[in-house]
Amino acid sequence: MIKVDKLHKSFGKNEVLHNISVSINKGEVVAVIGPSGSGKSTFLRCLNLLEVPTSGEIEIGGEKVTAPKAKINVIRQNLGMVFQHFHLFPHKTVLQNLTYAPTTVKGLSKAEAEEKAKALLVKVGLSDKANEYPSRLSGGQKQRVAIARALAMNPDVMLFDEPTSALDPEMVKEVLDVMKDLAHTGMTMIIVTHEMGFAREAADRVLFLDGGALVEDAPPAEFFAHPKTQRAQDFLSKML
Ligand code: ADP
Ligand code: MG
């Protein structure tokens, strides 16, 4: 589903991603972990071209994202993205947040988009909030709306950048539970997270980034029990 080959990204003289190569299969759930500043967000943002790679190639669903003539908008439609700080449209209701892109970008009718949106709100446990404005929701509810909004575009891949880091502790579980349900549907997911319990339980693979390099790539059982590198050992000892 995703193939990254020798990806480099620099901001000026600062090389933030160094020679990352990785392939991710359809339906895999991949947790990306590592210290602050290690390049996790930049890696996700390169996948949907929110950042332009300095060199290297990225292919998603057979489409070369990094080709000069790549249809960036079509590729982005296929990648749902969920951010730490939700990024909902504040002046739109929950339902309008979910129907906006499907009607304006995909050309769905209002009725089609609303039917799909309502089904997604049921899935994330928010069917009673369709006509509410985001400011009236808790952080956990906002993030579940953000996930539903991304899913409304029928993406093949979902990218999550620290989706629970801005939440009060009691709201983390409701969001992680929605993500676990989604993982069980066979969605391909890449999740930057500091929730080690979630990574261990829900991920098929852990990618450990440090200093812009992909240092480890292993199943969670192996990574957490026997991190191969000193850098991963040091990181995990600080997390526990
Ligand atoms: P992480 O998500 O792992 O905390 P980031 O990918 O956000 O790390 O950042 C990695 C490095 O890239 C940091 O040193 C950060 O300062 C730098 N960086 C990120 N985005 C930009 C940008 N738009 N311009 C310049 N430097 C950036
Ligand atoms: Mg980050």
PDB file of C-alpha atoms and ligand atoms in Angstrom:
ATOM      1  CA  MET A   1       0.000   0.000   0.000  1.00  0.00           C
ATOM      2  CA  ILE A   2       2.821   2.383   0.899  1.00  0.00           C
ATOM      3  CA  LYS A   3       6.396   2.246  -0.296  1.00  0.00           C
ATOM      4  CA  VAL A   4       8.967   4.737   0.898  1.00  0.00           C
ATOM      5  CA  ASP A   5      12.400   4.566  -0.689  1.00  0.00           C
ATOM      6  CA  LYS A   6      15.436   6.493   0.550  1.00  0.00           C
ATOM      7  CA  LEU A   7      13.389   9.424   1.822  1.00  0.00           C
ATOM      8  CA  HIS A   8      15.346  12.503   2.891  1.00  0.00           C
ATOM      9  CA  LYS A   9      13.903  15.755   4.167  1.00  0.00           C
ATOM     10  CA  SER A  10      15.872  18.857   5.106  1.00  0.00           C
ATOM     11  CA  PHE A  11      14.768  22.242   6.338  1.00  0.00           C
ATOM     12  CA  GLY A  12      17.635  24.455   5.209  1.00  0.00           C
ATOM     13  CA  LYS A  13      20.764  22.779   6.530  1.00  0.00           C
ATOM     14  CA  ASN A  14      18.841  20.757   9.086  1.00  0.00           C
ATOM     15  CA  GLU A  15      18.368  17.185   7.845  1.00  0.00           C
ATOM     16  CA  VAL A  16      15.241  16.030   9.633  1.00  0.00           C
ATOM     17  CA  LEU A  17      14.679  12.703   7.862  1.00  0.00           C
ATOM     18  CA  HIS A  18      17.653  10.620   6.807  1.00  0.00           C
ATOM     19  CA  ASN A  19      17.385   7.835   4.250  1.00  0.00           C
ATOM     20  CA  ILE A  20      14.117   6.243   5.345  1.00  0.00           C
ATOM     21  CA  SER A  21      12.991   3.161   3.448  1.00  0.00           C
ATOM     22  CA  VAL A  22       9.944   1.220   4.529  1.00  0.00           C
ATOM     23  CA  SER A  23       7.031  -0.692   2.999  1.00  0.00           C
ATOM     24  CA  ILE A  24       3.635  -0.928   4.612  1.00  0.00           C
ATOM     25  CA  ASN A  25       1.086  -3.513   3.515  1.00  0.00           C
ATOM     26  CA  LYS A  26      -2.629  -3.036   3.084  1.00  0.00           C
ATOM     27  CA  GLY A  27      -4.395  -3.450   6.426  1.00  0.00           C
ATOM     28  CA  GLU A  28      -1.280  -3.011   8.542  1.00  0.00           C
ATOM     29  CA  VAL A  29      -1.466  -0.896  11.683  1.00  0.00           C
ATOM     30  CA  VAL A  30       1.887   0.802  12.223  1.00  0.00           C
ATOM     31  CA  ALA A  31       2.834   2.753  15.332  1.00  0.00           C
ATOM     32  CA  VAL A  32       5.554   5.366  14.859  1.00  0.00           C
ATOM     33  CA  ILE A  33       7.346   6.204  18.073  1.00  0.00           C
ATOM     34  CA  GLY A  34      10.427   8.132  19.070  1.00  0.00           C
ATOM     35  CA  PRO A  35      11.661  11.155  20.995  1.00  0.00           C
ATOM     36  CA  SER A  36      10.326  14.644  20.418  1.00  0.00           C
ATOM     37  CA  GLY A  37      12.005  16.188  17.373  1.00  0.00           C
ATOM     38  CA  SER A  38      12.958  12.823  15.858  1.00  0.00           C
ATOM     39  CA  GLY A  39      11.003  13.538  12.665  1.00  0.00           C
ATOM     40  CA  LYS A  40       7.761  11.611  13.273  1.00  0.00           C
ATOM     41  CA  SER A  41       5.417  14.411  12.177  1.00  0.00           C
ATOM     42  CA  THR A  42       7.609  15.295   9.222  1.00  0.00           C
ATOM     43  CA  PHE A  43       7.524  11.663   8.110  1.00  0.00           C
ATOM     44  CA  LEU A  44       3.690  11.607   8.154  1.00  0.00           C
ATOM     45  CA  ARG A  45       3.529  14.993   6.458  1.00  0.00           C
ATOM     46  CA  CYS A  46       5.817  13.802   3.645  1.00  0.00           C
ATOM     47  CA  LEU A  47       3.431  10.913   2.940  1.00  0.00           C
ATOM     48  CA  ASN A  48       0.610  13.286   1.993  1.00  0.00           C
ATOM     49  CA  LEU A  49       2.924  16.001   0.691  1.00  0.00           C
ATOM     50  CA  LEU A  50       2.138  18.510   3.399  1.00  0.00           C
ATOM     51  CA  GLU A  51       5.946  18.594   3.271  1.00  0.00           C
ATOM     52  CA  VAL A  52       7.819  18.096   0.026  1.00  0.00           C
ATOM     53  CA  PRO A  53      10.545  15.455   0.340  1.00  0.00           C
ATOM     54  CA  THR A  54      14.053  16.686  -0.432  1.00  0.00           C
ATOM     55  CA  SER A  55      14.843  13.392  -2.149  1.00  0.00           C
ATOM     56  CA  GLY A  56      13.625   9.826  -2.321  1.00  0.00           C
ATOM     57  CA  GLU A  57      10.432   8.252  -3.565  1.00  0.00           C
ATOM     58  CA  ILE A  58       7.034   7.579  -2.070  1.00  0.00           C
ATOM     59  CA  GLU A  59       4.401   5.359  -3.648  1.00  0.00           C
ATOM     60  CA  ILE A  60       0.903   5.017  -2.256  1.00  0.00           C
ATOM     61  CA  GLY A  61      -1.567   2.523  -3.689  1.00  0.00           C
ATOM     62  CA  GLY A  62       0.568   2.242  -6.816  1.00  0.00           C
ATOM     63  CA  GLU A  63       0.644   6.024  -7.368  1.00  0.00           C
ATOM     64  CA  LYS A  64       4.013   7.707  -7.213  1.00  0.00           C
ATOM     65  CA  VAL A  65       3.373  10.624  -4.865  1.00  0.00           C
ATOM     66  CA  THR A  66       6.778  12.114  -5.568  1.00  0.00           C
ATOM     67  CA  ALA A  67       6.413  12.072  -9.370  1.00  0.00           C
ATOM     68  CA  PRO A  68       6.530  15.578 -10.873  1.00  0.00           C
ATOM     69  CA  LYS A  69       3.030  15.173 -12.342  1.00  0.00           C
ATOM     70  CA  ALA A  70       1.470  13.486  -9.297  1.00  0.00           C
ATOM     71  CA  LYS A  71      -2.145  14.465  -8.740  1.00  0.00           C
ATOM     72  CA  ILE A  72      -1.640  15.709  -5.221  1.00  0.00           C
ATOM     73  CA  ASN A  73      -5.304  16.379  -4.536  1.00  0.00           C
ATOM     74  CA  VAL A  74      -6.370  12.904  -5.622  1.00  0.00           C
ATOM     75  CA  ILE A  75      -3.600  11.349  -3.526  1.00  0.00           C
ATOM     76  CA  ARG A  76      -4.572  13.417  -0.478  1.00  0.00           C
ATOM     77  CA  GLN A  77      -8.208  12.350  -0.780  1.00  0.00           C
ATOM     78  CA  ASN A  78      -6.979   8.827  -0.337  1.00  0.00           C
ATOM     79  CA  LEU A  79      -5.105   9.623   2.886  1.00  0.00           C
ATOM     80  CA  GLY A  80      -7.174  10.631   5.900  1.00  0.00           C
ATOM     81  CA  MET A  81      -5.234  12.711   8.409  1.00  0.00           C
ATOM     82  CA  VAL A  82      -6.016  13.263  12.071  1.00  0.00           C
ATOM     83  CA  PHE A  83      -4.038  15.878  14.011  1.00  0.00           C
ATOM     84  CA  GLN A  84      -3.296  16.419  17.677  1.00  0.00           C
ATOM     85  CA  HIS A  85      -5.438  19.575  17.774  1.00  0.00           C
ATOM     86  CA  PHE A  86      -8.475  18.289  15.804  1.00  0.00           C
ATOM     87  CA  HIS A  87      -8.611  21.119  13.204  1.00  0.00           C
ATOM     88  CA  LEU A  88     -12.407  20.998  12.937  1.00  0.00           C
ATOM     89  CA  PHE A  89     -14.246  23.805  11.131  1.00  0.00           C
ATOM     90  CA  PRO A  90     -15.473  25.830  14.136  1.00  0.00           C
ATOM     91  CA  HIS A  91     -18.323  27.579  12.306  1.00  0.00           C
ATOM     92  CA  LYS A  92     -19.801  24.336  10.967  1.00  0.00           C
ATOM     93  CA  THR A  93     -21.874  21.780  12.854  1.00  0.00           C
ATOM     94  CA  VAL A  94     -20.566  18.266  13.374  1.00  0.00           C
ATOM     95  CA  LEU A  95     -22.654  17.029  10.438  1.00  0.00           C
ATOM     96  CA  GLN A  96     -21.448  19.873   8.209  1.00  0.00           C
ATOM     97  CA  ASN A  97     -17.848  19.106   9.182  1.00  0.00           C
ATOM     98  CA  LEU A  98     -18.398  15.589   7.844  1.00  0.00           C
ATOM     99  CA  THR A  99     -20.274  16.498   4.661  1.00  0.00           C
ATOM    100  CA  TYR A 100     -18.180  19.467   3.528  1.00  0.00           C
ATOM    101  CA  ALA A 101     -15.364  17.688   1.677  1.00  0.00           C
ATOM    102  CA  PRO A 102     -17.489  14.844   0.262  1.00  0.00           C
ATOM    103  CA  THR A 103     -19.929  17.347  -1.310  1.00  0.00           C
ATOM    104  CA  THR A 104     -17.416  19.968  -2.464  1.00  0.00           C
ATOM    105  CA  VAL A 105     -14.471  17.768  -3.441  1.00  0.00           C
ATOM    106  CA  LYS A 106     -16.087  14.436  -4.336  1.00  0.00           C
ATOM    107  CA  GLY A 107     -19.354  15.797  -5.695  1.00  0.00           C
ATOM    108  CA  LEU A 108     -21.662  13.718  -3.501  1.00  0.00           C
ATOM    109  CA  SER A 109     -25.203  15.038  -3.150  1.00  0.00           C
ATOM    110  CA  LYS A 110     -26.103  16.564   0.194  1.00  0.00           C
ATOM    111  CA  ALA A 111     -28.426  13.630   0.943  1.00  0.00           C
ATOM    112  CA  GLU A 112     -25.759  11.018   0.107  1.00  0.00           C
ATOM    113  CA  ALA A 113     -23.138  12.819   2.165  1.00  0.00           C
ATOM    114  CA  GLU A 114     -25.463  13.201   5.150  1.00  0.00           C
ATOM    115  CA  GLU A 115     -26.456   9.550   5.078  1.00  0.00           C
ATOM    116  CA  LYS A 116     -22.813   8.499   5.101  1.00  0.00           C
ATOM    117  CA  ALA A 117     -21.960  11.095   7.789  1.00  0.00           C
ATOM    118  CA  LYS A 118     -24.725   9.878  10.075  1.00  0.00           C
ATOM    119  CA  ALA A 119     -23.559   6.277   9.729  1.00  0.00           C
ATOM    120  CA  LEU A 120     -20.019   7.358  10.654  1.00  0.00           C
ATOM    121  CA  LEU A 121     -21.269   9.288  13.677  1.00  0.00           C
ATOM    122  CA  VAL A 122     -22.964   6.116  14.881  1.00  0.00           C
ATOM    123  CA  LYS A 123     -19.636   4.295  14.489  1.00  0.00           C
ATOM    124  CA  VAL A 124     -17.755   6.815  16.625  1.00  0.00           C
ATOM    125  CA  GLY A 125     -20.570   6.989  19.196  1.00  0.00           C
ATOM    126  CA  LEU A 126     -21.703  10.550  18.449  1.00  0.00           C
ATOM    127  CA  SER A 127     -25.015  10.211  16.624  1.00  0.00           C
ATOM    128  CA  ASP A 128     -26.628  12.588  19.140  1.00  0.00           C
ATOM    129  CA  LYS A 129     -24.123  15.375  18.338  1.00  0.00           C
ATOM    130  CA  ALA A 130     -24.821  15.817  14.601  1.00  0.00           C
ATOM    131  CA  ASN A 131     -26.205  19.343  14.985  1.00  0.00           C
ATOM    132  CA  GLU A 132     -23.806  20.508  17.692  1.00  0.00           C
ATOM    133  CA  TYR A 133     -20.952  22.955  17.074  1.00  0.00           C
ATOM    134  CA  PRO A 134     -17.395  21.802  17.899  1.00  0.00           C
ATOM    135  CA  SER A 135     -17.017  24.357  20.707  1.00  0.00           C
ATOM    136  CA  ARG A 136     -19.729  22.496  22.620  1.00  0.00           C
ATOM    137  CA  LEU A 137     -17.857  19.163  22.514  1.00  0.00           C
ATOM    138  CA  SER A 138     -15.222  17.681  24.813  1.00  0.00           C
ATOM    139  CA  GLY A 139     -11.736  17.027  23.437  1.00  0.00           C
ATOM    140  CA  GLY A 140     -12.435  13.329  23.088  1.00  0.00           C
ATOM    141  CA  GLN A 141     -15.652  14.032  21.210  1.00  0.00           C
ATOM    142  CA  LYS A 142     -13.880  16.520  18.928  1.00  0.00           C
ATOM    143  CA  GLN A 143     -11.233  13.982  18.076  1.00  0.00           C
ATOM    144  CA  ARG A 144     -13.857  11.332  17.309  1.00  0.00           C
ATOM    145  CA  VAL A 145     -15.543  13.839  14.973  1.00  0.00           C
ATOM    146  CA  ALA A 146     -12.166  14.480  13.326  1.00  0.00           C
ATOM    147  CA  ILE A 147     -11.712  10.739  12.751  1.00  0.00           C
ATOM    148  CA  ALA A 148     -15.238  10.425  11.315  1.00  0.00           C
ATOM    149  CA  ARG A 149     -14.612  13.438   9.081  1.00  0.00           C
ATOM    150  CA  ALA A 150     -11.452  11.858   7.674  1.00  0.00           C
ATOM    151  CA  LEU A 151     -13.303   8.569   7.099  1.00  0.00           C
ATOM    152  CA  ALA A 152     -16.100  10.374   5.239  1.00  0.00           C
ATOM    153  CA  MET A 153     -13.752  10.655   2.245  1.00  0.00           C
ATOM    154  CA  ASN A 154     -13.336   6.850   2.091  1.00  0.00           C
ATOM    155  CA  PRO A 155      -9.545   6.929   2.363  1.00  0.00           C
ATOM    156  CA  ASP A 156      -7.408   3.825   1.843  1.00  0.00           C
ATOM    157  CA  VAL A 157      -4.969   4.960   4.519  1.00  0.00           C
ATOM    158  CA  MET A 158      -5.441   6.844   7.783  1.00  0.00           C
ATOM    159  CA  LEU A 159      -2.596   8.892   9.269  1.00  0.00           C
ATOM    160  CA  PHE A 160      -2.742   9.946  12.915  1.00  0.00           C
ATOM    161  CA  ASP A 161      -0.318  12.444  14.460  1.00  0.00           C
ATOM    162  CA  GLU A 162      -0.463  12.109  18.251  1.00  0.00           C
ATOM    163  CA  PRO A 163      -4.272  11.948  18.243  1.00  0.00           C
ATOM    164  CA  THR A 164      -4.543  11.681  22.027  1.00  0.00           C
ATOM    165  CA  SER A 165      -1.724  13.988  23.163  1.00  0.00           C
ATOM    166  CA  ALA A 166      -3.973  17.032  23.640  1.00  0.00           C
ATOM    167  CA  LEU A 167      -6.675  15.143  25.537  1.00  0.00           C
ATOM    168  CA  ASP A 168      -7.421  15.003  29.225  1.00  0.00           C
ATOM    169  CA  PRO A 169      -6.471  11.534  30.474  1.00  0.00           C
ATOM    170  CA  GLU A 170     -10.056  10.371  30.948  1.00  0.00           C
ATOM    171  CA  MET A 171     -10.769  10.974  27.247  1.00  0.00           C
ATOM    172  CA  VAL A 172      -7.845   9.063  25.814  1.00  0.00           C
ATOM    173  CA  LYS A 173      -9.552   5.684  25.949  1.00  0.00           C
ATOM    174  CA  GLU A 174     -12.672   6.664  24.004  1.00  0.00           C
ATOM    175  CA  VAL A 175     -10.478   7.824  21.111  1.00  0.00           C
ATOM    176  CA  LEU A 176      -8.156   4.821  21.236  1.00  0.00           C
ATOM    177  CA  ASP A 177     -11.208   2.530  21.261  1.00  0.00           C
ATOM    178  CA  VAL A 178     -12.492   4.132  18.044  1.00  0.00           C
ATOM    179  CA  MET A 179      -9.047   3.635  16.510  1.00  0.00           C
ATOM    180  CA  LYS A 180      -8.973  -0.014  17.600  1.00  0.00           C
ATOM    181  CA  ASP A 181     -12.395  -0.584  16.005  1.00  0.00           C
ATOM    182  CA  LEU A 182     -11.089   0.987  12.832  1.00  0.00           C
ATOM    183  CA  ALA A 183      -7.998  -1.230  12.907  1.00  0.00           C
ATOM    184  CA  HIS A 184     -10.281  -4.270  13.091  1.00  0.00           C
ATOM    185  CA  THR A 185     -12.027  -3.211   9.872  1.00  0.00           C
ATOM    186  CA  GLY A 186      -8.752  -3.732   8.010  1.00  0.00           C
ATOM    187  CA  MET A 187      -7.902  -0.049   7.543  1.00  0.00           C
ATOM    188  CA  THR A 188      -4.248   0.682   6.834  1.00  0.00           C
ATOM    189  CA  MET A 189      -3.165   2.993   9.648  1.00  0.00           C
ATOM    190  CA  ILE A 190      -0.006   4.874  10.574  1.00  0.00           C
ATOM    191  CA  ILE A 191      -0.148   6.305  14.062  1.00  0.00           C
ATOM    192  CA  VAL A 192       2.399   8.562  15.716  1.00  0.00           C
ATOM    193  CA  THR A 193       1.806   8.011  19.404  1.00  0.00           C
ATOM    194  CA  HIS A 194       3.269   8.121  22.884  1.00  0.00           C
ATOM    195  CA  GLU A 195       0.663   5.607  24.076  1.00  0.00           C
ATOM    196  CA  MET A 196       2.936   2.600  24.471  1.00  0.00           C
ATOM    197  CA  GLY A 197       0.100   0.385  25.724  1.00  0.00           C
ATOM    198  CA  PHE A 198      -1.874   1.119  22.585  1.00  0.00           C
ATOM    199  CA  ALA A 199       1.134   0.498  20.332  1.00  0.00           C
ATOM    200  CA  ARG A 200       1.778  -2.805  22.038  1.00  0.00           C
ATOM    201  CA  GLU A 201      -1.835  -3.941  21.831  1.00  0.00           C
ATOM    202  CA  ALA A 202      -3.165  -2.529  18.578  1.00  0.00           C
ATOM    203  CA  ALA A 203      -0.190  -2.218  16.226  1.00  0.00           C
ATOM    204  CA  ASP A 204       1.176  -4.888  13.925  1.00  0.00           C
ATOM    205  CA  ARG A 205       4.480  -3.082  13.700  1.00  0.00           C
ATOM    206  CA  VAL A 206       6.455  -0.442  15.522  1.00  0.00           C
ATOM    207  CA  LEU A 207       8.733   1.985  13.698  1.00  0.00           C
ATOM    208  CA  PHE A 208      11.183   3.695  16.038  1.00  0.00           C
ATOM    209  CA  LEU A 209      12.629   6.978  14.774  1.00  0.00           C
ATOM    210  CA  ASP A 210      15.543   8.752  16.367  1.00  0.00           C
ATOM    211  CA  GLY A 211      17.411  11.742  14.989  1.00  0.00           C
ATOM    212  CA  GLY A 212      15.587  11.437  11.671  1.00  0.00           C
ATOM    213  CA  ALA A 213      16.604   7.833  11.084  1.00  0.00           C
ATOM    214  CA  LEU A 214      14.444   4.717  11.117  1.00  0.00           C
ATOM    215  CA  VAL A 215      16.301   2.860  13.833  1.00  0.00           C
ATOM    216  CA  GLU A 216      14.008  -0.125  14.432  1.00  0.00           C
ATOM    217  CA  ASP A 217      11.134  -1.769  12.573  1.00  0.00           C
ATOM    218  CA  ALA A 218       9.694  -4.719  14.462  1.00  0.00           C
ATOM    219  CA  PRO A 219       6.479  -6.309  15.746  1.00  0.00           C
ATOM    220  CA  PRO A 220       5.509  -4.729  19.083  1.00  0.00           C
ATOM    221  CA  ALA A 221       6.080  -7.884  21.132  1.00  0.00           C
ATOM    222  CA  GLU A 222       9.642  -8.017  19.886  1.00  0.00           C
ATOM    223  CA  PHE A 223      10.284  -4.271  20.039  1.00  0.00           C
ATOM    224  CA  PHE A 224       9.063  -3.788  23.603  1.00  0.00           C
ATOM    225  CA  ALA A 225      10.618  -6.970  24.994  1.00  0.00           C
ATOM    226  CA  HIS A 226      13.936  -6.800  23.147  1.00  0.00           C
ATOM    227  CA  PRO A 227      14.725  -3.418  21.622  1.00  0.00           C
ATOM    228  CA  LYS A 228      17.819  -4.014  19.531  1.00  0.00           C
ATOM    229  CA  THR A 229      19.452  -0.621  19.842  1.00  0.00           C
ATOM    230  CA  GLN A 230      20.698   1.336  22.821  1.00  0.00           C
ATOM    231  CA  ARG A 231      18.699   4.329  21.579  1.00  0.00           C
ATOM    232  CA  ALA A 232      15.420   2.439  21.724  1.00  0.00           C
ATOM    233  CA  GLN A 233      16.323   0.980  25.127  1.00  0.00           C
ATOM    234  CA  ASP A 234      17.010   4.464  26.485  1.00  0.00           C
ATOM    235  CA  PHE A 235      13.770   5.807  25.027  1.00  0.00           C
ATOM    236  CA  LEU A 236      11.668   2.990  26.468  1.00  0.00           C
ATOM    237  CA  SER A 237      13.294   3.248  29.892  1.00  0.00           C
ATOM    238  CA  LYS A 238      12.206   6.901  30.020  1.00  0.00           C
ATOM    239  CA  MET A 239       8.653   6.061  28.977  1.00  0.00           C
ATOM    240  CA  LEU A 240       8.061   3.521  31.747  1.00  0.00           C
TER     241      LEU A 240
HETATM  242  P1  ADP B   1       8.499  15.001  15.985  1.00  0.00           P
HETATM  243  O1  ADP B   1       7.130  14.970  15.359  1.00  0.00           O
HETATM  244  O2  ADP B   1       9.150  13.657  16.066  1.00  0.00           O
HETATM  245  O3  ADP B   1       8.518  15.680  17.324  1.00  0.00           O
HETATM  246  P2  ADP B   1       9.097  16.844  13.835  1.00  0.00           P
HETATM  247  O4  ADP B   1       8.939  16.057  12.580  1.00  0.00           O
HETATM  248  O5  ADP B   1       7.994  17.755  14.209  1.00  0.00           O
HETATM  249  O6  ADP B   1       9.450  15.846  15.036  1.00  0.00           O
HETATM  250  O7  ADP B   1      10.398  17.729  13.745  1.00  0.00           O
HETATM  251  C1  ADP B   1      11.666  17.197  13.435  1.00  0.00           C
HETATM  252  C2  ADP B   1      12.649  18.319  13.290  1.00  0.00           C
HETATM  253  O8  ADP B   1      12.293  19.106  12.162  1.00  0.00           O
HETATM  254  C3  ADP B   1      12.698  19.277  14.474  1.00  0.00           C
HETATM  255  O9  ADP B   1      14.048  19.636  14.665  1.00  0.00           O
HETATM  256  C4  ADP B   1      11.902  20.464  13.985  1.00  0.00           C
HETATM  257  O10 ADP B   1      12.351  21.635  14.600  1.00  0.00           O
HETATM  258  C5  ADP B   1      12.183  20.459  12.505  1.00  0.00           C
HETATM  259  N1  ADP B   1      11.057  21.013  11.711  1.00  0.00           N
HETATM  260  C6  ADP B   1       9.837  20.487  11.605  1.00  0.00           C
HETATM  261  N2  ADP B   1       9.057  21.213  10.776  1.00  0.00           N
HETATM  262  C7  ADP B   1       9.820  22.244  10.352  1.00  0.00           C
HETATM  263  C8  ADP B   1       9.601  23.364   9.478  1.00  0.00           C
HETATM  264  N3  ADP B   1       8.427  23.528   8.860  1.00  0.00           N
HETATM  265  N4  ADP B   1      10.627  24.216   9.286  1.00  0.00           N
HETATM  266  C9  ADP B   1      11.821  24.020   9.884  1.00  0.00           C
HETATM  267  N5  ADP B   1      12.105  23.005  10.711  1.00  0.00           N
HETATM  268  C10 ADP B   1      11.125  22.122  10.965  1.00  0.00           C
HETATM  269 MG    MG B   2       5.304  15.603  16.080  1.00  0.00          MG
END
